[in-house]
mmCIF file of C-alpha atoms in Angstrom:
data_model
loop_
_atom_site.group_PDB
_atom_site.id
_atom_site.type_symbol
_atom_site.label_atom_id
_atom_site.label_comp_id
_atom_site.label_asym_id
_atom_site.label_seq_id
_atom_site.Cartn_x
_atom_site.Cartn_y
_atom_site.Cartn_z
ATOM 1 C CA MET A 1 4.757 -12.339 26.339
ATOM 2 C CA ARG A 2 1.808 -13.871 26.410
ATOM 3 C CA ARG A 3 0.749 -16.399 22.969
ATOM 4 C CA LEU A 4 -2.258 -17.288 22.237
ATOM 5 C CA ASN A 5 -3.217 -19.852 19.017
ATOM 6 C CA LEU A 6 -6.078 -19.377 16.995
ATOM 7 C CA SER A 7 -6.965 -22.638 15.930
ATOM 8 C CA LEU A 8 -8.338 -22.319 12.308
ATOM 9 C CA GLY A 9 -7.190 -25.215 10.676
ATOM 10 C CA ASP A 10 -4.405 -24.277 7.528
ATOM 11 C CA ARG A 11 -5.767 -20.433 8.806
ATOM 12 C CA SER A 12 -4.185 -20.729 12.232
ATOM 13 C CA TYR A 13 -2.244 -18.040 13.614
ATOM 14 C CA PRO A 14 -0.867 -17.015 16.762
ATOM 15 C CA ILE A 15 -1.737 -13.814 18.792
ATOM 16 C CA LEU A 16 1.217 -12.402 20.850
ATOM 17 C CA ILE A 17 0.768 -9.808 23.636
ATOM 18 C CA GLY A 18 3.297 -8.330 25.859
ATOM 19 C CA GLY A 19 5.349 -5.190 26.157
ATOM 20 C CA GLY A 20 8.638 -4.728 23.930
ATOM 21 C CA LEU A 21 7.054 -6.681 20.753
ATOM 22 C CA LEU A 22 7.519 -3.860 18.405
ATOM 23 C CA SER A 23 11.070 -4.370 18.580
ATOM 24 C CA ARG A 24 11.074 -7.849 17.845
ATOM 25 C CA ALA A 25 11.694 -8.564 14.616
ATOM 26 C CA ASP A 26 11.885 -12.585 14.890
ATOM 27 C CA LEU A 27 8.337 -12.631 15.604
ATOM 28 C CA ILE A 28 6.820 -10.893 12.397
ATOM 29 C CA PHE A 29 10.074 -12.426 10.082
ATOM 30 C CA PRO A 30 8.590 -15.901 9.850
ATOM 31 C CA PHE A 31 5.256 -14.856 8.840
ATOM 32 C CA LEU A 32 6.735 -12.927 5.681
ATOM 33 C CA ARG A 33 6.151 -14.660 2.278
ATOM 34 C CA THR A 34 9.043 -12.564 1.027
ATOM 35 C CA PRO A 35 11.335 -9.670 3.175
ATOM 36 C CA ARG A 36 8.946 -6.880 2.215
ATOM 37 C CA ILE A 37 6.210 -5.085 3.910
ATOM 38 C CA ALA A 38 4.006 -2.475 3.244
ATOM 39 C CA LEU A 39 3.453 -0.573 6.669
ATOM 40 C CA VAL A 40 0.000 1.255 7.064
ATOM 41 C CA SER A 41 -0.195 3.283 10.062
ATOM 42 C CA ASN A 42 -1.619 7.058 10.726
ATOM 43 C CA THR A 43 -0.230 10.205 11.917
ATOM 44 C CA VAL A 44 -0.887 9.565 15.536
ATOM 45 C CA VAL A 45 0.748 6.190 15.879
ATOM 46 C CA ALA A 46 2.974 6.545 13.710
ATOM 47 C CA PRO A 47 5.925 8.901 15.085
ATOM 48 C CA LEU A 48 5.377 6.806 18.354
ATOM 49 C CA TYR A 49 5.913 3.552 17.106
ATOM 50 C CA LEU A 50 6.958 3.061 13.373
ATOM 51 C CA ASP A 51 10.366 3.726 13.463
ATOM 52 C CA ILE A 52 10.795 1.236 16.323
ATOM 53 C CA LEU A 53 8.941 -1.623 14.353
ATOM 54 C CA ALA A 54 10.745 -0.490 10.816
ATOM 55 C CA GLY A 55 13.991 -0.508 11.931
ATOM 56 C CA GLY A 56 14.102 -3.951 13.838
ATOM 57 C CA LEU A 57 12.860 -5.462 10.558
ATOM 58 C CA GLU A 58 15.523 -3.267 7.996
ATOM 59 C CA LYS A 59 17.973 -4.552 10.384
ATOM 60 C CA VAL A 60 17.161 -8.154 9.362
ATOM 61 C CA GLY A 61 16.752 -7.425 5.756
ATOM 62 C CA VAL A 62 13.055 -6.663 5.536
ATOM 63 C CA GLY A 63 12.174 -3.944 3.028
ATOM 64 C CA VAL A 64 9.630 -1.210 4.557
ATOM 65 C CA THR A 65 7.535 1.122 2.596
ATOM 66 C CA PRO A 66 5.647 3.295 4.965
ATOM 67 C CA ILE A 67 1.993 4.286 4.250
ATOM 68 C CA ILE A 68 0.924 7.133 6.783
ATOM 69 C CA LEU A 69 -2.801 7.978 6.779
ATOM 70 C CA PRO A 70 -4.797 10.531 8.664
ATOM 71 C CA ASP A 71 -6.039 9.810 12.485
ATOM 72 C CA GLY A 72 -9.873 9.422 13.245
ATOM 73 C CA GLU A 73 -12.840 7.611 11.826
ATOM 74 C CA ALA A 74 -13.624 10.448 9.518
ATOM 75 C CA HIS A 75 -10.893 9.224 7.206
ATOM 76 C CA LYS A 76 -12.520 5.562 6.727
ATOM 77 C CA THR A 77 -13.139 6.362 3.570
ATOM 78 C CA TRP A 78 -12.268 5.429 -0.177
ATOM 79 C CA GLU A 79 -9.812 8.161 -0.537
ATOM 80 C CA SER A 80 -7.744 6.758 2.307
ATOM 81 C CA LEU A 81 -7.996 3.388 0.779
ATOM 82 C CA ASN A 82 -6.858 4.796 -2.730
ATOM 83 C CA LEU A 83 -4.036 6.359 -0.872
ATOM 84 C CA ILE A 84 -3.162 2.424 0.051
ATOM 85 C CA TYR A 85 -3.329 1.303 -3.316
ATOM 86 C CA ASP A 86 -1.426 4.301 -4.922
ATOM 87 C CA ALA A 87 1.396 3.868 -2.202
ATOM 88 C CA LEU A 88 0.996 -0.287 -3.259
ATOM 89 C CA LEU A 89 1.757 0.440 -6.765
ATOM 90 C CA ALA A 90 4.214 2.999 -6.575
ATOM 91 C CA ALA A 91 6.222 0.911 -4.585
ATOM 92 C CA ARG A 92 5.619 -1.998 -7.248
ATOM 93 C CA CYS A 93 4.488 -4.104 -4.374
ATOM 94 C CA ASP A 94 3.089 -7.644 -5.523
ATOM 95 C CA ARG A 95 1.258 -10.355 -4.275
ATOM 96 C CA SER A 96 4.012 -11.573 -1.869
ATOM 97 C CA THR A 97 4.189 -8.093 -0.246
ATOM 98 C CA THR A 98 2.491 -8.416 3.321
ATOM 99 C CA VAL A 99 0.508 -5.330 4.504
ATOM 100 C CA VAL A 100 0.828 -4.775 8.123
ATOM 101 C CA ALA A 101 -1.309 -2.685 9.835
ATOM 102 C CA LEU A 102 0.506 -0.679 12.751
ATOM 103 C CA GLY A 103 -2.754 0.220 14.828
ATOM 104 C CA GLY A 104 -6.221 -0.755 15.568
ATOM 105 C CA GLY A 105 -9.381 0.438 14.302
ATOM 106 C CA VAL A 106 -9.553 2.750 11.417
ATOM 107 C CA ILE A 107 -6.104 1.366 10.131
ATOM 108 C CA GLY A 108 -6.984 -1.917 10.876
ATOM 109 C CA ASP A 109 -9.977 -2.012 8.855
ATOM 110 C CA LEU A 110 -8.475 -0.057 6.045
ATOM 111 C CA ALA A 111 -5.396 -1.681 5.563
ATOM 112 C CA GLY A 112 -6.981 -5.274 5.936
ATOM 113 C CA PHE A 113 -9.452 -4.222 2.970
ATOM 114 C CA ALA A 114 -6.729 -3.123 1.068
ATOM 115 C CA ALA A 115 -4.678 -6.538 1.522
ATOM 116 C CA ALA A 116 -7.602 -8.352 1.098
ATOM 117 C CA THR A 117 -8.465 -6.883 -2.179
ATOM 118 C CA TYR A 118 -5.114 -5.589 -3.625
ATOM 119 C CA GLN A 119 -4.113 -8.025 -6.370
ATOM 120 C CA ARG A 120 -6.634 -10.515 -5.669
ATOM 121 C CA GLY A 121 -5.401 -10.363 -1.931
ATOM 122 C CA VAL A 122 -1.919 -10.502 -0.341
ATOM 123 C CA PRO A 123 -0.498 -11.666 3.270
ATOM 124 C CA PHE A 124 -1.760 -9.345 5.864
ATOM 125 C CA ILE A 125 -0.368 -8.708 9.812
ATOM 126 C CA GLN A 126 -2.665 -6.840 12.026
ATOM 127 C CA ILE A 127 -0.858 -4.909 15.111
ATOM 128 C CA PRO A 128 -2.960 -3.462 16.887
ATOM 129 C CA THR A 129 -1.434 -0.561 19.550
ATOM 130 C CA THR A 130 -4.334 -0.742 21.983
ATOM 131 C CA LEU A 131 -6.761 -3.639 22.932
ATOM 132 C CA LEU A 132 -9.101 -2.222 25.291
#
């Protein structure tokens, strides 16, 4: 595993790169305000990685609310954003619930925007599945 630290003062955070990190709940758990996340992914990435990530987190007591969106740039829409908001509201997520984006591109954009705007902003973690 490679660890890079992005130094932004009080907004600093680590970037972890390596194989097998999805099953390492110990890497995510310290960054959660409460043991509860909303896990946003898509119909391509979720079948490959969601169970690995969610399973590891659930083993350490983290509640996971999966939110699965359609795949592709064509789905970067207000309708998809509203699917995230609806799921957050239905699960009674509060300001301490962390939104986790599992996937890059459209998923990262939509989940990040939702996290920034839901209840005036909630914690956000990005887990891209491709870097290049």
